[in-house]
PDB file of C-alpha atoms and ligand atoms in Angstrom:
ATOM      1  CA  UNK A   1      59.528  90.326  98.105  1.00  0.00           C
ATOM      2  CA  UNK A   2      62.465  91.699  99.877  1.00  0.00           C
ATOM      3  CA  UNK A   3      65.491  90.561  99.117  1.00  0.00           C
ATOM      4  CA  UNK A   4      67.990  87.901 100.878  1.00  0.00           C
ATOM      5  CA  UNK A   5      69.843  89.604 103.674  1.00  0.00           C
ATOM      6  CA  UNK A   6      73.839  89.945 102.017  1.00  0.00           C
ATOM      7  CA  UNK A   7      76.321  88.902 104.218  1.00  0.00           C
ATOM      8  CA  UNK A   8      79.551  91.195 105.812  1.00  0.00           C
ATOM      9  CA  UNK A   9      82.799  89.945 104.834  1.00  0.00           C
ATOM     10  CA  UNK A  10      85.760  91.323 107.061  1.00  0.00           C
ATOM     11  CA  UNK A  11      88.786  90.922 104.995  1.00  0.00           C
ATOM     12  CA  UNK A  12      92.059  91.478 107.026  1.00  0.00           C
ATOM     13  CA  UNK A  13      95.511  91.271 105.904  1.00  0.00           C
ATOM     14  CA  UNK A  14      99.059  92.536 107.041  1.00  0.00           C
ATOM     15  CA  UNK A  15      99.656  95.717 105.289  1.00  0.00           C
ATOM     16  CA  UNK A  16     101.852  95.408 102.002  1.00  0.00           C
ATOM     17  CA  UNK A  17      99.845  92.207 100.992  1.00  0.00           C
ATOM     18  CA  UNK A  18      97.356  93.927  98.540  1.00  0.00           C
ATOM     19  CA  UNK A  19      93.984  93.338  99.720  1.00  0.00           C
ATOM     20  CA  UNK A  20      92.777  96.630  98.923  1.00  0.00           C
ATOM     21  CA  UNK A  21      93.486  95.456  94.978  1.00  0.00           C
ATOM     22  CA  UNK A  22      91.637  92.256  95.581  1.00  0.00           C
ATOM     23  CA  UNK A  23      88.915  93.290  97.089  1.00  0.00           C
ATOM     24  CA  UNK A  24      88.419  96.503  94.379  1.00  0.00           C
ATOM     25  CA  UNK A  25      88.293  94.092  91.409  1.00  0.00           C
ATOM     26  CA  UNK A  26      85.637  91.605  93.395  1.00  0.00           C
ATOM     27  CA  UNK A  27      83.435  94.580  93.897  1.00  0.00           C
ATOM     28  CA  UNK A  28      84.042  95.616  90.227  1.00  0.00           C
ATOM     29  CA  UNK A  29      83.124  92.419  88.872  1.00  0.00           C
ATOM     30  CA  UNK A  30      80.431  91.891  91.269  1.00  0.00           C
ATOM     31  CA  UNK A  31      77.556  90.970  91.263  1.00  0.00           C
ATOM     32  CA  UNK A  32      75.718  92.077  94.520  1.00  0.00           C
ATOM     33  CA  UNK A  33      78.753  92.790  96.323  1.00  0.00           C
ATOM     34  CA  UNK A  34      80.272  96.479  97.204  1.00  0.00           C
ATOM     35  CA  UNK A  35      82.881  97.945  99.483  1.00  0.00           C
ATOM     36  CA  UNK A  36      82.533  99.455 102.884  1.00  0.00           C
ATOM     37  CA  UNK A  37      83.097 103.062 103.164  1.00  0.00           C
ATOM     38  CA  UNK A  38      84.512 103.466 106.846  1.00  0.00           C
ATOM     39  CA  UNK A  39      85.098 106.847 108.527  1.00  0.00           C
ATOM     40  CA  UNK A  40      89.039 107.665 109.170  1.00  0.00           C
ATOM     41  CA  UNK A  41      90.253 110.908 111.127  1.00  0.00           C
ATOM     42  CA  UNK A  42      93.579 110.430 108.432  1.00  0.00           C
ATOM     43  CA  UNK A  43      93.628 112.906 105.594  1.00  0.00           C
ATOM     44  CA  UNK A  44      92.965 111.970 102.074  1.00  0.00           C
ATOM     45  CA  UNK A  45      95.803 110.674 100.043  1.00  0.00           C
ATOM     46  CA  UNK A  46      96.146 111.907  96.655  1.00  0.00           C
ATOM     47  CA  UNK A  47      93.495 110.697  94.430  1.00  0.00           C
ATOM     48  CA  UNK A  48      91.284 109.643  97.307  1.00  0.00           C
ATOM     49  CA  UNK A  49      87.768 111.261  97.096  1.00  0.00           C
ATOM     50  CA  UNK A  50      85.355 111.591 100.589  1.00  0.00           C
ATOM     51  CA  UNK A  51      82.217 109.326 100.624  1.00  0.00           C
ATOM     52  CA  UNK A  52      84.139 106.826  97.974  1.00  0.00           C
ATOM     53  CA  UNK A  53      87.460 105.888  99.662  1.00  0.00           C
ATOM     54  CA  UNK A  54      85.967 107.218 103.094  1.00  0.00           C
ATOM     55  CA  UNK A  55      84.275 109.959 104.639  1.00  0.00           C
ATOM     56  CA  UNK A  56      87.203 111.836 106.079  1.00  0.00           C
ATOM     57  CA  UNK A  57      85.972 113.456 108.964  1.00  0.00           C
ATOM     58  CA  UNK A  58      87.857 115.311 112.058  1.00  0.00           C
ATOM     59  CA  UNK A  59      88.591 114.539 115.593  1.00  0.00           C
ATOM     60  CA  UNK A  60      85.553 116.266 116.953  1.00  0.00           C
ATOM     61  CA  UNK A  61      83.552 114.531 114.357  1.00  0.00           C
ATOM     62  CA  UNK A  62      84.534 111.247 114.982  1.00  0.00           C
ATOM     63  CA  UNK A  63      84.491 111.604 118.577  1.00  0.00           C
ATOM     64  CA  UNK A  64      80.577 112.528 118.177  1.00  0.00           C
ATOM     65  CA  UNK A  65      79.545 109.784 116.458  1.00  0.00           C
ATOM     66  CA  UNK A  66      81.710 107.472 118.438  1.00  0.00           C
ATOM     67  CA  UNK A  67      80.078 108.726 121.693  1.00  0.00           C
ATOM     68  CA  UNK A  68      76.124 108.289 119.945  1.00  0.00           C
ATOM     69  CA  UNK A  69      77.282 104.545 119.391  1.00  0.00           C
ATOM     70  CA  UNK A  70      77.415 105.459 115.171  1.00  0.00           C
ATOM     71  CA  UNK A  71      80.033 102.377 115.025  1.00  0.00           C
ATOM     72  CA  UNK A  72      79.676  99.099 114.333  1.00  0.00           C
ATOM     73  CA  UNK A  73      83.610  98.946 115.356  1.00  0.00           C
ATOM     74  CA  UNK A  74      86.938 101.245 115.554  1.00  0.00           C
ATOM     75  CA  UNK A  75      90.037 101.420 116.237  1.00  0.00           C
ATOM     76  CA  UNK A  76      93.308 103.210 116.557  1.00  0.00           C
ATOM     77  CA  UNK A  77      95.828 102.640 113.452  1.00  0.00           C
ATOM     78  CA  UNK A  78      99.049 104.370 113.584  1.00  0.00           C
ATOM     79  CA  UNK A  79      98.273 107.710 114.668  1.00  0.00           C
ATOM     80  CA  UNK A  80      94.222 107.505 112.809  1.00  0.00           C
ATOM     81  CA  UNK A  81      90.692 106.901 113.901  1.00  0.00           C
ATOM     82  CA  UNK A  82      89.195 104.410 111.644  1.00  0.00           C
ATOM     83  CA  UNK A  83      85.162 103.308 111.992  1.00  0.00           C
ATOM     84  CA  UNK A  84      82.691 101.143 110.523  1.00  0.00           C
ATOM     85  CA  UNK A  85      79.249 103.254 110.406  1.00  0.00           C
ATOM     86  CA  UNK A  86      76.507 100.384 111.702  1.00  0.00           C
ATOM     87  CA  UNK A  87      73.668 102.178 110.132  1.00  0.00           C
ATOM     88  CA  UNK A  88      75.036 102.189 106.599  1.00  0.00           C
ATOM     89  CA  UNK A  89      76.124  99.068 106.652  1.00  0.00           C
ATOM     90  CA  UNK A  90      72.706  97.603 107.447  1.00  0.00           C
ATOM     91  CA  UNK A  91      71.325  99.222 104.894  1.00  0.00           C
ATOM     92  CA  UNK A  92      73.813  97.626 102.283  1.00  0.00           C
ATOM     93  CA  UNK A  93      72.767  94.112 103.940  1.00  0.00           C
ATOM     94  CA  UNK A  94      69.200  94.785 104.062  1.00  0.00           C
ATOM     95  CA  UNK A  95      68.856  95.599 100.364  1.00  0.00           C
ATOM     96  CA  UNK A  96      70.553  92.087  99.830  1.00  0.00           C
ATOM     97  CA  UNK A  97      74.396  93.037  98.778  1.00  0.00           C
ATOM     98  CA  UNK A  98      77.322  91.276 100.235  1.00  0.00           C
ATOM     99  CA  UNK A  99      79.492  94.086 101.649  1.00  0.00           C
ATOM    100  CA  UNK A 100      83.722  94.096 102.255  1.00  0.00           C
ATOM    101  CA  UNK A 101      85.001  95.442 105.684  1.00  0.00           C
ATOM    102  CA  UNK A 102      88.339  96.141 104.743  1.00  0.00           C
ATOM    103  CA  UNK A 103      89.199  96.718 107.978  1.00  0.00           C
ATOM    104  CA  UNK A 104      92.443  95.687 110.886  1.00  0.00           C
ATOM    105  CA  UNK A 105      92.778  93.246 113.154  1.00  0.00           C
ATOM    106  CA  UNK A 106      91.023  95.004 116.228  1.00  0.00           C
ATOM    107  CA  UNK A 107      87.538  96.126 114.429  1.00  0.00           C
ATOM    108  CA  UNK A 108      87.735  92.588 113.136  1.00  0.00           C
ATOM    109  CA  UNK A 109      87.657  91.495 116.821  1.00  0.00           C
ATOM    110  CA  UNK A 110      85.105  93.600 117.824  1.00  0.00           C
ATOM    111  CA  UNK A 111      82.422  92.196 114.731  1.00  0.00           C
ATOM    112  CA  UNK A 112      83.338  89.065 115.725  1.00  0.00           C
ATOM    113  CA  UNK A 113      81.563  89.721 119.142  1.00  0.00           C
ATOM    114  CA  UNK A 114      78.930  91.748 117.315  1.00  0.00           C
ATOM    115  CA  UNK A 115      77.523  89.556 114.574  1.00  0.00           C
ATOM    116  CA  UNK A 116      77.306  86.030 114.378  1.00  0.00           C
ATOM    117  CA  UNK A 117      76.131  86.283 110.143  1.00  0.00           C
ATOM    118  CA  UNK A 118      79.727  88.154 109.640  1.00  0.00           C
ATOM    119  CA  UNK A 119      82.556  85.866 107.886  1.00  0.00           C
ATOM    120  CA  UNK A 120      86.120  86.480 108.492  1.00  0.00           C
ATOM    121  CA  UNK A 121      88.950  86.199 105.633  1.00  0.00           C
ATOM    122  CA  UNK A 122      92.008  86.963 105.581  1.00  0.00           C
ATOM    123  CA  UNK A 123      94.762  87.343 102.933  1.00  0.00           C
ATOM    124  CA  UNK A 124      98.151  86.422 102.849  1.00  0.00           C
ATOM    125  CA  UNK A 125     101.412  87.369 101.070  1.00  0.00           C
ATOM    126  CA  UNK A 126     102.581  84.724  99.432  1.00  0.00           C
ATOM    127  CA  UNK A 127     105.489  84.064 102.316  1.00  0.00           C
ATOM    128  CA  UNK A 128     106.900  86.103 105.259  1.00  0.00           C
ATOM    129  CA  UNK A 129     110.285  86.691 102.652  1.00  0.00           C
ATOM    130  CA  UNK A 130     107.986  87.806 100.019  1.00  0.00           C
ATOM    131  CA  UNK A 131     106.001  90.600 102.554  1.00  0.00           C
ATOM    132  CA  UNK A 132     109.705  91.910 104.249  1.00  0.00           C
ATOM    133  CA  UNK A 133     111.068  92.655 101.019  1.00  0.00           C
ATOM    134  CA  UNK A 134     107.291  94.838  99.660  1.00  0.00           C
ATOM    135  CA  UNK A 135     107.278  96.966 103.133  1.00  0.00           C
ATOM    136  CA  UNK A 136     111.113  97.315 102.583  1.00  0.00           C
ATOM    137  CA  UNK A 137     109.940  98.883  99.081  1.00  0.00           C
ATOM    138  CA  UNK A 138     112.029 101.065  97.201  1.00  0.00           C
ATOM    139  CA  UNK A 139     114.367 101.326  99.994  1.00  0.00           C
ATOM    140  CA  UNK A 140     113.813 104.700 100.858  1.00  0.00           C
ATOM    141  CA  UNK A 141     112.375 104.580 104.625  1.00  0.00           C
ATOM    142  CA  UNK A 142     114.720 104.504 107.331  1.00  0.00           C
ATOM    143  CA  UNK A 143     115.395 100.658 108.882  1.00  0.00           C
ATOM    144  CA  UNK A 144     113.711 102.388 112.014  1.00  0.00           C
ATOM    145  CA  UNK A 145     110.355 102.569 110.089  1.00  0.00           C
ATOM    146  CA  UNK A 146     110.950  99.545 108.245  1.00  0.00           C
ATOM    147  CA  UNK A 147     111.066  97.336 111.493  1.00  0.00           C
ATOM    148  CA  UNK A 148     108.328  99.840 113.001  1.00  0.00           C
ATOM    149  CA  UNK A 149     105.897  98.205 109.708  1.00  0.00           C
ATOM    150  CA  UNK A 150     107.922  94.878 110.398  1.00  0.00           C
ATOM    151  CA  UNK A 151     107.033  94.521 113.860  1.00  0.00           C
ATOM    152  CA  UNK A 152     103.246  95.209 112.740  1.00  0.00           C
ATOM    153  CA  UNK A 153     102.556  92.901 110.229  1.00  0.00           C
ATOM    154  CA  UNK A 154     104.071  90.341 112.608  1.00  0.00           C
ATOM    155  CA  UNK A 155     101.368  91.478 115.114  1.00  0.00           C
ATOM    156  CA  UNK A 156      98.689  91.802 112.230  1.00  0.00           C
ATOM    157  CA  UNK A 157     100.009  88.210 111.114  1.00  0.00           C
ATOM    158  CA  UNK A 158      99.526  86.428 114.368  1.00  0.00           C
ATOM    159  CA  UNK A 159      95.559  87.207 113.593  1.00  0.00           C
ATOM    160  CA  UNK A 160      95.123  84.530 111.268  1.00  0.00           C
ATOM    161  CA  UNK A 161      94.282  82.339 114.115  1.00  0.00           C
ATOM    162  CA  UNK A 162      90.640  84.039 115.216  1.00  0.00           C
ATOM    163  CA  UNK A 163      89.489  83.713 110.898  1.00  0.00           C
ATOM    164  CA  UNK A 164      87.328  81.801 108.793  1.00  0.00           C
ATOM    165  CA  UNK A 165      88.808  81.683 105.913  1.00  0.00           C
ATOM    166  CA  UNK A 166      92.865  82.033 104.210  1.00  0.00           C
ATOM    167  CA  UNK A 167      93.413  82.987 100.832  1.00  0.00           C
ATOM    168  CA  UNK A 168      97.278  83.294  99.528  1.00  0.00           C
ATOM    169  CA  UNK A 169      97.896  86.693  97.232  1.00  0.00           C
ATOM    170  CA  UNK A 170     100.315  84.836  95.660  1.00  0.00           C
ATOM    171  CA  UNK A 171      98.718  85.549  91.952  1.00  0.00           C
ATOM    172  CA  UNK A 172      96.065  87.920  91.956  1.00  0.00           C
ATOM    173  CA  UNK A 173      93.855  86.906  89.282  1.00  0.00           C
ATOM    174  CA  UNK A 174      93.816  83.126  91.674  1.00  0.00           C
ATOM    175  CA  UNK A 175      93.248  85.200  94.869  1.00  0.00           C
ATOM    176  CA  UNK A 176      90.837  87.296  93.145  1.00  0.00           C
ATOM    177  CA  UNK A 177      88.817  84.484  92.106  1.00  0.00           C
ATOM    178  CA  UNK A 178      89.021  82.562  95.069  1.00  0.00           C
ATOM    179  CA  UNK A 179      87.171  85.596  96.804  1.00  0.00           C
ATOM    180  CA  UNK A 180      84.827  85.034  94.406  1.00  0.00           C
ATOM    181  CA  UNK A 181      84.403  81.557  94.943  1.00  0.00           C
ATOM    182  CA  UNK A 182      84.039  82.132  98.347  1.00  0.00           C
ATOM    183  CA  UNK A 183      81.112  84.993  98.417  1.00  0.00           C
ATOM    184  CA  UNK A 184      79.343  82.834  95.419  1.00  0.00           C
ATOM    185  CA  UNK A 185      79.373  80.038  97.948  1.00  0.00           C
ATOM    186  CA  UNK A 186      78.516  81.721 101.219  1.00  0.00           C
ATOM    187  CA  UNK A 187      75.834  82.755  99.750  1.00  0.00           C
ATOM    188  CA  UNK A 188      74.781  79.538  98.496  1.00  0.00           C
ATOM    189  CA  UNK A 189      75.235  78.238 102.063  1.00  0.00           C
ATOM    190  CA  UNK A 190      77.873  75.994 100.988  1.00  0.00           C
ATOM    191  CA  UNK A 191      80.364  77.314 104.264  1.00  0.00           C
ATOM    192  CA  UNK A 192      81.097  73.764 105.089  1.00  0.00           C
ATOM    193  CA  UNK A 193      82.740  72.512 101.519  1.00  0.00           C
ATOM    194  CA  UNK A 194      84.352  76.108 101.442  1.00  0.00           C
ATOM    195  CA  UNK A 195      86.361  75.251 104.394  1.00  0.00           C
ATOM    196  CA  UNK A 196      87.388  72.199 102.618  1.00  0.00           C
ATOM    197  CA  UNK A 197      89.350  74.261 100.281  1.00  0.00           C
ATOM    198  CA  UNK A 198      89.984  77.927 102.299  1.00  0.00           C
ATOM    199  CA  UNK A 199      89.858  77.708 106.239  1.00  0.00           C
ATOM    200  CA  UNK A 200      92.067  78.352 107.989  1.00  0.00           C
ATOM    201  CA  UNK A 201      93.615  74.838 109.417  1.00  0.00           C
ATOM    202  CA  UNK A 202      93.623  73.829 106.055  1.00  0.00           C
ATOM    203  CA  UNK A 203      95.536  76.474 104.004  1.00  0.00           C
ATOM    204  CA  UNK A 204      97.937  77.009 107.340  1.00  0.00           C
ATOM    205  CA  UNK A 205      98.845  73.277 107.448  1.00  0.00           C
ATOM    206  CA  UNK A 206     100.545  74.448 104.177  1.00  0.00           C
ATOM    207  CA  UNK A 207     101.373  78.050 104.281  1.00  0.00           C
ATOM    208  CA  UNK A 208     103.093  77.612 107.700  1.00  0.00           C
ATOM    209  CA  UNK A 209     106.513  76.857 107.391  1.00  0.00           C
ATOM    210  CA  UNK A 210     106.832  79.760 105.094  1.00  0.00           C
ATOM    211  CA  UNK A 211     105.916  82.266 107.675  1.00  0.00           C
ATOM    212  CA  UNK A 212     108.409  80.442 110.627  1.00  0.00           C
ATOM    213  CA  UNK A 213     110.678  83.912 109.892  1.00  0.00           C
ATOM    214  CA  UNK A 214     107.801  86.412 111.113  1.00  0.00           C
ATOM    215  CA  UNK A 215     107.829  84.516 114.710  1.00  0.00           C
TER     216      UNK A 215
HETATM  217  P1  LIG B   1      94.771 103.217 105.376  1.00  0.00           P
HETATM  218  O1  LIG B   1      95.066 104.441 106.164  1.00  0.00           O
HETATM  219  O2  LIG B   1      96.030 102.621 104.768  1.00  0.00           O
HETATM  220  O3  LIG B   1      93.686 103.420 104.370  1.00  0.00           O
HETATM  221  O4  LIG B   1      94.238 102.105 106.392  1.00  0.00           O
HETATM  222  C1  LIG B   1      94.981 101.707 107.504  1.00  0.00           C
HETATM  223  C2  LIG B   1      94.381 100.441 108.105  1.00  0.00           C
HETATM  224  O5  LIG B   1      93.086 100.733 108.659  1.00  0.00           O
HETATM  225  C3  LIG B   1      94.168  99.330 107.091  1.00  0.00           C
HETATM  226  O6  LIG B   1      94.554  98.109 107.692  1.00  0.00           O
HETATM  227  C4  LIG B   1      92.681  99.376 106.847  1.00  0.00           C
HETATM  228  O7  LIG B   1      92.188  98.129 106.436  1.00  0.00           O
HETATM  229  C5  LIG B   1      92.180  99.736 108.209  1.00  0.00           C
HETATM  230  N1  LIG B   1      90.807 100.290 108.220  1.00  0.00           N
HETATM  231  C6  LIG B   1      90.178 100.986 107.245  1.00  0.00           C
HETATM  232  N2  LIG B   1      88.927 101.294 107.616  1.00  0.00           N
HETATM  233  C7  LIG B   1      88.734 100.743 108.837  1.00  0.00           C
HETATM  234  C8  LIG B   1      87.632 100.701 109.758  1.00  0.00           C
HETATM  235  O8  LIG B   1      86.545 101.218 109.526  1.00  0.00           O
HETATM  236  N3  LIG B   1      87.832 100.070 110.935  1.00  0.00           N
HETATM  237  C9  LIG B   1      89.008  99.467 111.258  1.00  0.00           C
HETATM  238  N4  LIG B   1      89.076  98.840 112.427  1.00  0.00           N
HETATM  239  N5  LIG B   1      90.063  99.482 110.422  1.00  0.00           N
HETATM  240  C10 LIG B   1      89.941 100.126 109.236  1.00  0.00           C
END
């Protein structure tokens, strides 16, 4: 028998609030659940190997592909290409594993007009205070770039309105879980006691006021 079709999570999140560590250790504890590998026209940062973190590929390249409708979605981040291959992504689905999007704000858009069996999450910082003083990091970018990544996440923040589903990264063994709880219960069709607990109206009735700075 073949097995259920898995469902696509897009998981969005202003930069600096550590979804790619939360969605890493869901994948690693699994079960049936593994991470998208997108294309990106960026170069490899240290550590990063192609076909795991992404398949790096050129300009040309990703033009190509673009042009023979090889996307799912893309988008322009900062100065990179990024794309979400439709054909291996199917395949993921079809052989009944959930799969992560980690993608932005704009390919989340686009799935959302693509594919009514995709679910939307998206992942907070614990408050607007808490994400201005991790892209401020060690100190060491100008205060040009830090209110270049300011003015973003304020952007990428103002998203929150078009998801499913709000988890805090406030501790990351909690958020981690709640991920969890979530795919578990997708899966199990439970979406309407889920957004009991995670969507969106529900977790922003209480997050809000701590995010009044980033308007
Ligand atoms: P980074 O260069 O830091 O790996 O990623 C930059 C941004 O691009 C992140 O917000 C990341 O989630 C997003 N991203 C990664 N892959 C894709 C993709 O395939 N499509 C879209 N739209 N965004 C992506």
């Amino acid at each position: 028998m073949a097995p259920e079709r898995g469902i696509p999570w897009v998981v969005s999140a202003p930069s600096g609030t550590g979804k790619t560590t939360v969605c890493r250790a869901v994948v690693e504890r699994g079960p049936r659940v593994i991470h998208s590998v997108s294309h990106t026209t960026r170069e490899p940062r240290e550590g990063e190997v192609d076909g795991v973190h992404y398949h790096f590929v050129d300009a040309g390249e990703f033009d190509r592909l673009e042009k023979e409708g090889a996307f799912l979605e893309w988008a322009q981040y900062g100065d990179n290409l990024y794309g979400t291959g439709a054909r291996e992504l199917d395949e993921s689905l079809e052989g009944g594993v959930d799969v992560l999007l980690e993608i932005e704000v704009q390919g989340a858009a686009q799935i959302r007009e693509r594919r009514d069996e995709a679910r939307f999450l998206f992942l907070l910082p614990p408050s607007w205070a808490e994400l201005e003083k991790r892209l401020r990091g060690r100190g060491t970018d100008s205060e040009k770039a830090v209110q270049k990544r300011l003015t973003i996440a304020r952007r990428e923040l103002a998203a929150v309105q078009s998801f499913d589903y709000v988890v805090v990264n406030d501790d990351l063994e909690e958020a981690i879980s709640a991920v969890q709880d979530l795919l578990e219960g997708e899966r199990a069709g439970q979406g309407e006691a889920l957004r009991g607990r995670y969507g969106r109206e529900v977790v922003m009735r209480h997050m809000g006021p701590r995010f009044e700075d980033a308007r």
